[in-house]
């Protein structure tokens, strides 16, 4: 059997996020973010964990770039901490200098910098002024983007405006399981729009100030399947697809919100926060679409009799993130599952990429996150034999290759994550890294998955 190979120039990388790895929460002029506030609020995170120290990447960045080099990676996807570089709407030189050193260090090692402007760490002062549900936050994001893109410019290969705006809007303002922890359905929909608007505003900044750089956005698009072939369950898929996927694909790529989304959510919001021209602004042309994929979603329309099920994989809350879809059930799915409780189904990766191939045939794609959390154990010899993660990665990388074989224009793959890190509301209990972090000593140890990934990258083909 011939090994799965990938096109010449396929970009292999690893991904991280600022609040999850940097630490140094109150150093060098960094101001608080919503995740500082949220994680320091009792009961919000598992074991009361915070990102105050995390993986101490702020002080160990050179060591971590060394791991990227040893892995042979061509790209590194990281995020920039808005409250570190632009607190109070003014440049913090010490914060900008940190990212400047990081970018230069990547370039010196022949690694492409892929910078995300927003990975969930809104400055707390902007949340105090209303957060993403208010329009001014989008304008402040434009200011921040202009400053940091002006500082780093074309040294960055790819500028990604947002990571998973679905989570920022619906989990932050709908279900409250992410920062800032609000449970206001109408505010969640307003946040959807202002995140989309902010993407367009910042994207135009990138076009102007870094014309040689590529422009991207990363979406956690859901693969939604019906529990049966009934018309009612097909409609449940349609409704969740509108909230999960087309609420972002519509304005960002098609220049308009889908009509059924507006109709479904009309009892909650009249969407009057959308002003003339906003959707055209949001639809700034992209060079690549980032795709994050972990698992699939199974739904049905509630029959009014059966016990309700909310197994959507996004955290337990008395408040649903699915605005206007209160009668849609999210059903548990058969295993195997990761430590997050997410089902493992690589076919969903192929299905999603082929959908994007069909709907947006001229838009290149990049897998910007894919990986798995497992309860890793350290062997007596100090090694971490994470066979389940190796199997997960092998099967999902193969699924990407299957989509490429069927015409999907996928340009690269970034494993989530380079390092074990602060996993948001799950604190330090869930480990996604291919490199283990001992949080007591900050010692990094390659897991078997890191050795496997290095072999994959070196051969541009799945290892035997």
Short mmCIF file of C-alpha atoms in Angstrom, two decimals:
data_model
loop_
_atom_site.label_atom_id
_atom_site.label_comp_id
_atom_site.label_asym_id
_atom_site.label_seq_id
_atom_site.Cartn_x
_atom_site.Cartn_y
_atom_site.Cartn_z
CA UNK A 1 0.00 0.00 0.00
CA UNK A 2 1.40 3.39 -1.01
CA UNK A 3 1.84 5.89 1.82
CA UNK A 4 -0.35 9.00 1.82
CA UNK A 5 1.70 11.86 0.38
CA UNK A 6 0.97 15.57 0.24
CA UNK A 7 1.51 18.19 -2.47
CA UNK A 8 4.92 19.85 -2.77
CA UNK A 9 5.05 22.98 -0.62
CA UNK A 10 2.32 21.77 1.74
CA UNK A 11 2.76 23.80 4.93
CA UNK A 12 3.14 21.82 8.16
CA UNK A 13 2.91 23.80 11.37
CA UNK A 14 1.82 23.98 14.99
CA UNK A 15 -0.55 26.38 16.72
CA UNK A 16 -0.83 28.09 20.09
CA UNK A 17 -2.70 31.05 21.64
CA UNK A 18 -1.36 33.89 23.75
CA UNK A 19 -3.37 33.55 26.96
CA UNK A 20 -2.99 29.79 26.90
CA UNK A 21 0.82 29.73 26.90
CA UNK A 22 2.41 33.12 27.59
CA UNK A 23 1.93 33.75 31.30
CA UNK A 24 3.59 37.00 32.45
CA UNK A 25 0.06 38.26 32.98
CA UNK A 26 1.07 41.46 34.76
CA UNK A 27 4.53 42.07 33.32
CA UNK A 28 5.88 44.77 31.00
CA UNK A 29 2.71 46.84 30.88
CA UNK A 30 0.21 44.13 29.99
CA UNK A 31 -3.33 45.03 31.07
CA UNK A 32 -6.03 42.55 32.15
CA UNK A 33 -8.13 40.72 29.59
CA UNK A 34 -11.57 39.20 29.99
CA UNK A 35 -9.89 35.84 30.55
CA UNK A 36 -7.86 37.22 33.45
CA UNK A 37 -11.07 38.41 35.04
CA UNK A 38 -13.01 35.25 34.22
CA UNK A 39 -10.36 32.80 35.40
CA UNK A 40 -9.90 34.71 38.66
CA UNK A 41 -13.65 34.55 39.37
CA UNK A 42 -14.37 31.62 41.74
CA UNK A 43 -16.17 28.73 40.10
CA UNK A 44 -15.47 29.72 36.52
CA UNK A 45 -12.53 27.41 35.75
CA UNK A 46 -11.66 23.89 36.84
CA UNK A 47 -9.64 23.96 40.07
CA UNK A 48 -9.61 27.75 39.89
CA UNK A 49 -6.78 27.61 37.32
CA UNK A 50 -5.69 30.84 35.64
CA UNK A 51 -3.35 31.80 32.83
CA UNK A 52 -1.11 33.85 35.10
CA UNK A 53 1.90 31.62 34.37
CA UNK A 54 0.57 29.06 31.87
CA UNK A 55 3.52 27.57 29.94
CA UNK A 56 5.69 30.64 30.65
CA UNK A 57 6.23 31.12 26.93
CA UNK A 58 6.81 34.85 27.45
CA UNK A 59 10.12 33.98 29.05
CA UNK A 60 10.81 30.70 27.22
CA UNK A 61 9.93 31.70 23.67
CA UNK A 62 13.42 31.06 22.31
CA UNK A 63 13.38 27.54 23.73
CA UNK A 64 9.97 26.95 22.19
CA UNK A 65 11.14 28.17 18.79
CA UNK A 66 13.93 25.62 19.12
CA UNK A 67 11.29 22.89 19.38
CA UNK A 68 9.62 24.20 16.24
CA UNK A 69 12.96 23.99 14.45
CA UNK A 70 13.64 20.45 15.68
CA UNK A 71 10.20 19.40 14.52
CA UNK A 72 11.08 20.72 11.07
CA UNK A 73 7.95 22.85 10.86
CA UNK A 74 7.42 25.42 8.12
CA UNK A 75 4.86 27.54 9.98
CA UNK A 76 3.94 28.66 13.47
CA UNK A 77 0.48 29.98 14.24
CA UNK A 78 0.42 32.15 17.36
CA UNK A 79 -1.84 34.88 18.63
CA UNK A 80 -1.04 38.41 19.72
CA UNK A 81 -2.33 39.54 23.10
CA UNK A 82 -4.33 42.72 22.50
CA UNK A 83 -3.99 43.85 26.15
CA UNK A 84 -0.23 43.26 25.99
CA UNK A 85 0.44 45.41 22.94
CA UNK A 86 -2.36 48.00 22.97
CA UNK A 87 -3.71 48.51 26.52
CA UNK A 88 -5.96 51.50 26.92
CA UNK A 89 -5.84 52.14 23.18
CA UNK A 90 -2.14 53.06 23.22
CA UNK A 91 0.93 51.17 22.06
CA UNK A 92 2.85 49.33 24.75
CA UNK A 93 6.36 49.21 23.33
CA UNK A 94 7.51 46.39 25.60
CA UNK A 95 4.64 44.20 24.44
CA UNK A 96 5.19 44.96 20.77
CA UNK A 97 8.91 44.26 21.17
CA UNK A 98 8.13 40.77 22.47
CA UNK A 99 6.25 39.87 19.30
CA UNK A 100 8.85 41.57 17.14
CA UNK A 101 11.53 39.33 18.67
CA UNK A 102 9.28 36.31 18.20
CA UNK A 103 8.64 37.08 14.53
CA UNK A 104 12.32 37.76 13.85
CA UNK A 105 13.22 34.52 15.62
CA UNK A 106 10.83 32.59 13.40
CA UNK A 107 12.16 34.19 10.24
CA UNK A 108 15.75 33.45 11.27
CA UNK A 109 14.78 29.78 11.56
CA UNK A 110 12.98 29.71 8.21
CA UNK A 111 9.54 29.37 9.83
CA UNK A 112 6.58 31.38 8.51
CA UNK A 113 4.87 33.53 11.15
CA UNK A 114 1.08 33.13 11.08
CA UNK A 115 -0.28 35.73 13.50
CA UNK A 116 -3.82 35.78 14.87
CA UNK A 117 -4.97 39.21 15.99
CA UNK A 118 -7.68 37.92 18.32
CA UNK A 119 -7.79 34.61 20.17
CA UNK A 120 -10.40 35.54 22.77
CA UNK A 121 -8.45 37.93 25.06
CA UNK A 122 -10.47 41.16 24.82
CA UNK A 123 -9.02 43.94 27.01
CA UNK A 124 -11.14 44.12 30.15
CA UNK A 125 -11.67 47.87 29.79
CA UNK A 126 -13.48 47.27 26.49
CA UNK A 127 -15.70 44.63 28.06
CA UNK A 128 -16.48 47.13 30.80
CA UNK A 129 -17.63 49.48 28.04
CA UNK A 130 -19.96 46.82 26.62
CA UNK A 131 -17.71 44.29 24.90
CA UNK A 132 -18.42 42.71 21.53
CA UNK A 133 -22.17 43.39 21.66
CA UNK A 134 -21.41 47.09 21.12
CA UNK A 135 -20.25 48.54 17.82
CA UNK A 136 -17.43 50.61 19.27
CA UNK A 137 -15.47 47.46 20.11
CA UNK A 138 -15.15 46.73 16.38
CA UNK A 139 -13.75 50.22 15.86
CA UNK A 140 -11.28 49.76 18.71
CA UNK A 141 -10.20 46.47 17.13
CA UNK A 142 -9.50 48.35 13.92
CA UNK A 143 -7.26 50.76 15.86
CA UNK A 144 -5.39 47.90 17.52
CA UNK A 145 -4.96 46.12 14.19
CA UNK A 146 -3.57 49.25 12.55
CA UNK A 147 -0.98 49.64 15.29
CA UNK A 148 0.31 46.06 15.45
CA UNK A 149 0.16 45.43 11.70
CA UNK A 150 2.01 48.69 11.24
CA UNK A 151 4.67 47.47 13.66
CA UNK A 152 5.12 43.94 12.28
CA UNK A 153 3.76 44.38 8.76
CA UNK A 154 5.12 42.16 6.03
CA UNK A 155 7.42 40.27 8.37
CA UNK A 156 4.29 38.24 9.14
CA UNK A 157 3.45 35.75 6.39
CA UNK A 158 -0.27 35.49 7.20
CA UNK A 159 -2.47 37.79 9.27
CA UNK A 160 -5.51 36.04 10.72
CA UNK A 161 -8.09 38.44 12.10
CA UNK A 162 -10.05 36.12 14.43
CA UNK A 163 -9.91 32.65 15.83
CA UNK A 164 -13.32 31.02 16.17
CA UNK A 165 -15.61 34.05 16.51
CA UNK A 166 -18.42 31.54 17.10
CA UNK A 167 -16.94 30.82 20.54
CA UNK A 168 -16.39 34.48 21.37
CA UNK A 169 -20.01 35.34 20.58
CA UNK A 170 -22.08 32.37 21.63
CA UNK A 171 -20.01 30.91 24.48
CA UNK A 172 -18.95 34.29 25.83
CA UNK A 173 -22.31 36.06 25.66
CA UNK A 174 -24.86 33.25 25.21
CA UNK A 175 -24.07 30.26 27.41
CA UNK A 176 -21.49 32.05 29.56
CA UNK A 177 -19.03 29.12 29.66
CA UNK A 178 -16.29 31.34 28.20
CA UNK A 179 -15.22 34.83 29.16
CA UNK A 180 -16.81 37.25 29.83
CA UNK A 181 -19.42 34.78 31.10
CA UNK A 182 -22.56 36.65 30.09
CA UNK A 183 -25.86 34.90 29.30
CA UNK A 184 -27.70 37.38 27.10
CA UNK A 185 -29.07 35.89 23.86
CA UNK A 186 -29.64 39.20 22.06
CA UNK A 187 -26.16 40.38 23.05
CA UNK A 188 -24.69 37.18 21.63
CA UNK A 189 -26.21 37.92 18.23
CA UNK A 190 -24.96 41.49 18.36
CA UNK A 191 -21.51 40.10 19.17
CA UNK A 192 -21.69 37.86 16.09
CA UNK A 193 -22.20 40.91 13.92
CA UNK A 194 -19.60 43.13 15.51
CA UNK A 195 -16.99 40.36 15.27
CA UNK A 196 -17.81 40.02 11.57
CA UNK A 197 -17.64 43.78 11.12
CA UNK A 198 -14.34 43.96 13.01
CA UNK A 199 -12.91 41.30 10.71
CA UNK A 200 -13.72 43.40 7.68
CA UNK A 201 -12.33 46.58 9.21
CA UNK A 202 -9.09 44.90 10.31
CA UNK A 203 -8.79 43.00 7.05
CA UNK A 204 -8.75 46.27 5.15
CA UNK A 205 -6.03 47.51 7.49
CA UNK A 206 -3.93 44.47 6.63
CA UNK A 207 -4.48 45.05 2.91
CA UNK A 208 -3.30 48.64 3.25
CA UNK A 209 -0.39 48.27 5.67
CA UNK A 210 0.92 44.81 4.76
CA UNK A 211 0.03 44.31 1.10
CA UNK A 212 2.42 41.39 0.62
CA UNK A 213 1.01 39.42 3.55
CA UNK A 214 -1.81 36.93 3.23
CA UNK A 215 -5.15 37.66 4.90
CA UNK A 216 -7.15 35.00 6.70
CA UNK A 217 -9.79 34.27 9.29
CA UNK A 218 -10.17 31.00 11.22
CA UNK A 219 -13.62 29.48 11.77
CA UNK A 220 -14.62 26.43 13.79
CA UNK A 221 -17.14 25.27 11.24
CA UNK A 222 -19.49 22.57 12.55
CA UNK A 223 -20.17 19.30 10.76
CA UNK A 224 -23.84 18.79 11.63
CA UNK A 225 -25.68 15.55 10.98
CA UNK A 226 -29.36 14.63 11.48
CA UNK A 227 -30.40 11.89 13.91
CA UNK A 228 -32.84 10.56 11.29
CA UNK A 229 -33.92 11.17 7.72
CA UNK A 230 -37.07 13.00 8.85
CA UNK A 231 -37.93 16.46 7.58
CA UNK A 232 -37.96 17.71 11.18
CA UNK A 233 -34.38 16.60 11.77
CA UNK A 234 -33.29 18.02 8.43
CA UNK A 235 -34.69 21.35 9.58
CA UNK A 236 -32.78 21.04 12.86
CA UNK A 237 -29.58 20.69 10.81
CA UNK A 238 -30.52 23.76 8.77
CA UNK A 239 -31.13 25.87 11.86
CA UNK A 240 -27.92 24.89 13.61
CA UNK A 241 -25.95 25.30 10.38
CA UNK A 242 -27.26 28.85 10.14
CA UNK A 243 -26.08 29.69 13.67
CA UNK A 244 -22.84 27.75 13.61
CA UNK A 245 -21.59 28.22 10.09
CA UNK A 246 -23.55 30.53 7.83
CA UNK A 247 -23.73 33.34 10.43
CA UNK A 248 -20.04 33.80 9.57
CA UNK A 249 -19.65 32.36 6.07
CA UNK A 250 -22.55 34.51 4.85
CA UNK A 251 -21.26 37.99 5.70
CA UNK A 252 -17.53 37.16 5.49
CA UNK A 253 -17.58 35.37 2.14
CA UNK A 254 -20.94 36.14 0.52
CA UNK A 255 -21.51 39.66 1.83
CA UNK A 256 -24.90 38.98 3.45
CA UNK A 257 -26.47 37.21 6.39
CA UNK A 258 -28.65 34.25 5.42
CA UNK A 259 -32.35 35.10 5.47
CA UNK A 260 -33.28 31.99 7.43
CA UNK A 261 -30.88 32.95 10.24
CA UNK A 262 -32.60 36.31 10.60
CA UNK A 263 -36.02 34.67 10.54
CA UNK A 264 -35.11 31.96 13.05
CA UNK A 265 -33.73 34.49 15.54
CA UNK A 266 -36.39 37.19 15.01
CA UNK A 267 -38.06 36.47 18.38
CA UNK A 268 -34.72 37.34 20.04
CA UNK A 269 -33.37 40.19 17.91
CA UNK A 270 -34.38 42.37 15.00
CA UNK A 271 -30.70 42.67 13.97
CA UNK A 272 -31.04 46.46 13.86
CA UNK A 273 -27.37 46.69 14.84
CA UNK A 274 -26.53 45.81 11.22
CA UNK A 275 -26.07 49.10 9.38
CA UNK A 276 -26.08 49.73 5.66
CA UNK A 277 -22.75 48.67 4.20
CA UNK A 278 -21.68 46.52 7.15
CA UNK A 279 -21.99 43.24 5.29
CA UNK A 280 -19.98 44.59 2.36
CA UNK A 281 -17.34 45.74 4.80
CA UNK A 282 -17.23 42.29 6.42
CA UNK A 283 -16.65 40.60 3.07
CA UNK A 284 -13.04 41.70 2.58
CA UNK A 285 -11.45 39.26 0.08
CA UNK A 286 -9.42 36.50 1.75
CA UNK A 287 -6.28 34.74 0.60
CA UNK A 288 -6.96 31.65 2.72
CA UNK A 289 -9.70 30.40 5.03
CA UNK A 290 -8.55 28.81 8.29
CA UNK A 291 -10.49 25.72 9.33
CA UNK A 292 -10.51 24.27 12.86
CA UNK A 293 -11.91 20.75 13.16
CA UNK A 294 -12.21 18.38 16.13
CA UNK A 295 -15.50 16.43 16.03
CA UNK A 296 -19.01 16.19 14.59
CA UNK A 297 -22.45 17.25 15.87
CA UNK A 298 -25.63 15.15 15.92
CA UNK A 299 -29.03 16.91 16.16
CA UNK A 300 -32.75 16.29 16.09
CA UNK A 301 -35.86 18.37 16.59
CA UNK A 302 -37.22 17.72 20.06
CA UNK A 303 -40.44 15.75 19.93
CA UNK A 304 -41.83 17.39 23.08
CA UNK A 305 -41.84 14.09 24.95
CA UNK A 306 -38.37 12.57 25.08
CA UNK A 307 -35.80 13.80 27.63
CA UNK A 308 -33.90 16.82 26.36
CA UNK A 309 -30.24 16.40 25.38
CA UNK A 310 -27.62 19.16 25.19
CA UNK A 311 -24.50 17.14 24.33
CA UNK A 312 -23.08 19.73 21.94
CA UNK A 313 -19.56 19.47 23.36
CA UNK A 314 -19.33 23.14 24.29
CA UNK A 315 -19.65 23.00 28.08
CA UNK A 316 -22.56 22.63 30.47
CA UNK A 317 -24.71 25.66 31.19
CA UNK A 318 -28.30 26.42 32.07
CA UNK A 319 -28.18 28.79 29.12
CA UNK A 320 -27.89 27.58 25.53
CA UNK A 321 -25.43 29.06 23.04
CA UNK A 322 -27.87 28.12 20.27
CA UNK A 323 -29.94 31.27 20.09
CA UNK A 324 -33.48 30.72 18.81
CA UNK A 325 -33.03 26.94 18.57
CA UNK A 326 -34.36 25.91 21.95
CA UNK A 327 -36.20 22.88 20.57
CA UNK A 328 -33.14 21.33 18.91
CA UNK A 329 -31.57 18.41 20.76
CA UNK A 330 -27.84 17.71 20.62
CA UNK A 331 -27.40 13.98 20.99
CA UNK A 332 -24.50 12.03 22.49
CA UNK A 333 -22.46 10.23 19.88
CA UNK A 334 -20.81 6.82 20.06
CA UNK A 335 -17.15 6.64 20.93
CA UNK A 336 -14.31 6.66 20.95
CA UNK A 337 -14.05 10.08 22.58
CA UNK A 338 -11.23 12.39 23.59
CA UNK A 339 -10.76 13.68 27.14
CA UNK A 340 -12.96 16.62 26.12
CA UNK A 341 -15.84 14.20 25.53
CA UNK A 342 -15.68 14.90 21.79
CA UNK A 343 -16.33 12.01 19.41
CA UNK A 344 -13.50 11.00 17.11
CA UNK A 345 -14.69 10.97 13.50
CA UNK A 346 -12.09 11.81 10.83
CA UNK A 347 -14.72 11.47 8.08
CA UNK A 348 -16.13 14.78 9.32
CA UNK A 349 -12.87 16.48 8.35
CA UNK A 350 -13.17 15.26 4.78
CA UNK A 351 -16.88 16.11 4.67
CA UNK A 352 -16.24 19.68 5.82
CA UNK A 353 -13.41 20.31 3.38
CA UNK A 354 -15.47 18.99 0.48
CA UNK A 355 -18.37 21.24 1.44
CA UNK A 356 -16.04 24.23 1.30
CA UNK A 357 -14.64 22.98 -2.01
CA UNK A 358 -18.16 22.98 -3.43
CA UNK A 359 -19.39 26.26 -1.94
CA UNK A 360 -16.19 28.32 -2.27
CA UNK A 361 -14.17 26.58 -5.00
CA UNK A 362 -11.69 29.41 -5.52
CA UNK A 363 -10.78 29.94 -1.85
CA UNK A 364 -7.67 28.11 -0.57
CA UNK A 365 -8.04 26.37 2.79
CA UNK A 366 -5.71 25.79 5.72
CA UNK A 367 -6.27 23.43 8.65
CA UNK A 368 -5.36 25.85 11.43
CA UNK A 369 -6.26 23.58 14.36
CA UNK A 370 -6.71 19.84 14.74
CA UNK A 371 -5.72 17.71 17.67
CA UNK A 372 -6.90 15.85 20.75
CA UNK A 373 -6.74 15.98 24.52
CA UNK A 374 -6.03 12.74 26.34
CA UNK A 375 -5.05 11.85 29.91
CA UNK A 376 -1.35 11.48 29.13
CA UNK A 377 0.79 9.49 31.52
CA UNK A 378 4.52 9.87 32.07
CA UNK A 379 6.27 6.51 31.88
CA UNK A 380 8.93 5.51 34.43
CA UNK A 381 11.63 6.50 31.93
CA UNK A 382 10.10 9.99 31.57
CA UNK A 383 8.59 9.37 28.12
CA UNK A 384 4.97 10.04 27.17
CA UNK A 385 3.60 7.25 24.99
CA UNK A 386 0.45 8.95 23.69
CA UNK A 387 -0.62 6.27 21.23
CA UNK A 388 -4.20 7.52 21.08
CA UNK A 389 -3.07 10.99 20.02
CA UNK A 390 -0.80 9.53 17.36
CA UNK A 391 -3.72 7.49 16.02
CA UNK A 392 -6.01 10.54 16.11
CA UNK A 393 -3.54 12.68 14.20
CA UNK A 394 -2.74 9.94 11.68
CA UNK A 395 -6.39 9.39 10.84
CA UNK A 396 -7.23 13.09 10.58
CA UNK A 397 -4.20 13.94 8.47
CA UNK A 398 -5.21 11.05 6.21
CA UNK A 399 -8.72 12.56 6.02
CA UNK A 400 -7.20 15.87 4.88
CA UNK A 401 -5.32 13.98 2.18
CA UNK A 402 -8.52 12.27 1.09
CA UNK A 403 -10.16 15.68 0.64
CA UNK A 404 -7.19 16.94 -1.38
CA UNK A 405 -7.48 13.88 -3.62
CA UNK A 406 -11.10 14.91 -4.28
CA UNK A 407 -10.23 18.46 -5.24
CA UNK A 408 -10.18 20.41 -1.97
CA UNK A 409 -7.53 23.13 -2.18
CA UNK A 410 -5.92 22.60 1.23
CA UNK A 411 -2.55 24.32 1.55
CA UNK A 412 -1.41 23.23 5.02
CA UNK A 413 -2.07 21.69 8.42
CA UNK A 414 -1.34 23.08 11.90
CA UNK A 415 -1.51 20.67 14.81
CA UNK A 416 -3.19 21.83 18.01
CA UNK A 417 -1.19 22.25 20.00
CA UNK A 418 2.56 22.65 20.16
CA UNK A 419 2.46 22.67 23.98
CA UNK A 420 0.21 21.58 26.77
CA UNK A 421 -1.44 24.77 27.97
CA UNK A 422 -4.23 26.53 29.83
CA UNK A 423 -7.30 24.96 28.25
CA UNK A 424 -9.73 27.78 29.05
CA UNK A 425 -12.48 26.72 31.48
CA UNK A 426 -10.83 23.30 31.79
CA UNK A 427 -7.68 24.86 33.24
CA UNK A 428 -4.64 22.58 33.14
CA UNK A 429 -6.58 19.33 33.32
CA UNK A 430 -6.89 18.83 29.55
CA UNK A 431 -3.64 18.34 27.62
CA UNK A 432 -3.62 18.90 23.86
CA UNK A 433 0.11 19.36 23.32
CA UNK A 434 2.45 17.17 21.32
CA UNK A 435 5.02 18.48 23.79
CA UNK A 436 4.32 17.91 27.47
CA UNK A 437 4.72 20.79 29.91
CA UNK A 438 5.44 20.04 33.56
CA UNK A 439 3.67 23.00 35.09
CA UNK A 440 5.72 22.80 38.29
CA UNK A 441 9.10 23.01 36.53
CA UNK A 442 8.12 24.22 33.02
CA UNK A 443 10.24 21.41 31.57
CA UNK A 444 9.18 20.48 28.04
CA UNK A 445 9.16 16.79 27.00
CA UNK A 446 8.41 15.51 23.53
CA UNK A 447 5.55 13.03 23.49
CA UNK A 448 5.54 10.17 20.99
CA UNK A 449 3.16 12.31 18.91
CA UNK A 450 5.86 14.95 18.49
CA UNK A 451 8.33 12.35 17.19
CA UNK A 452 5.63 11.02 14.86
CA UNK A 453 4.79 14.52 13.64
CA UNK A 454 8.45 15.25 12.91
CA UNK A 455 8.59 12.12 10.75
CA UNK A 456 5.41 13.15 8.92
CA UNK A 457 6.79 16.61 8.22
CA UNK A 458 10.21 15.34 7.09
CA UNK A 459 8.71 12.99 4.53
CA UNK A 460 5.66 15.09 3.58
CA UNK A 461 3.87 11.76 3.86
CA UNK A 462 2.15 9.68 6.51
CA UNK A 463 4.76 7.53 8.27
CA UNK A 464 4.38 3.78 7.90
#
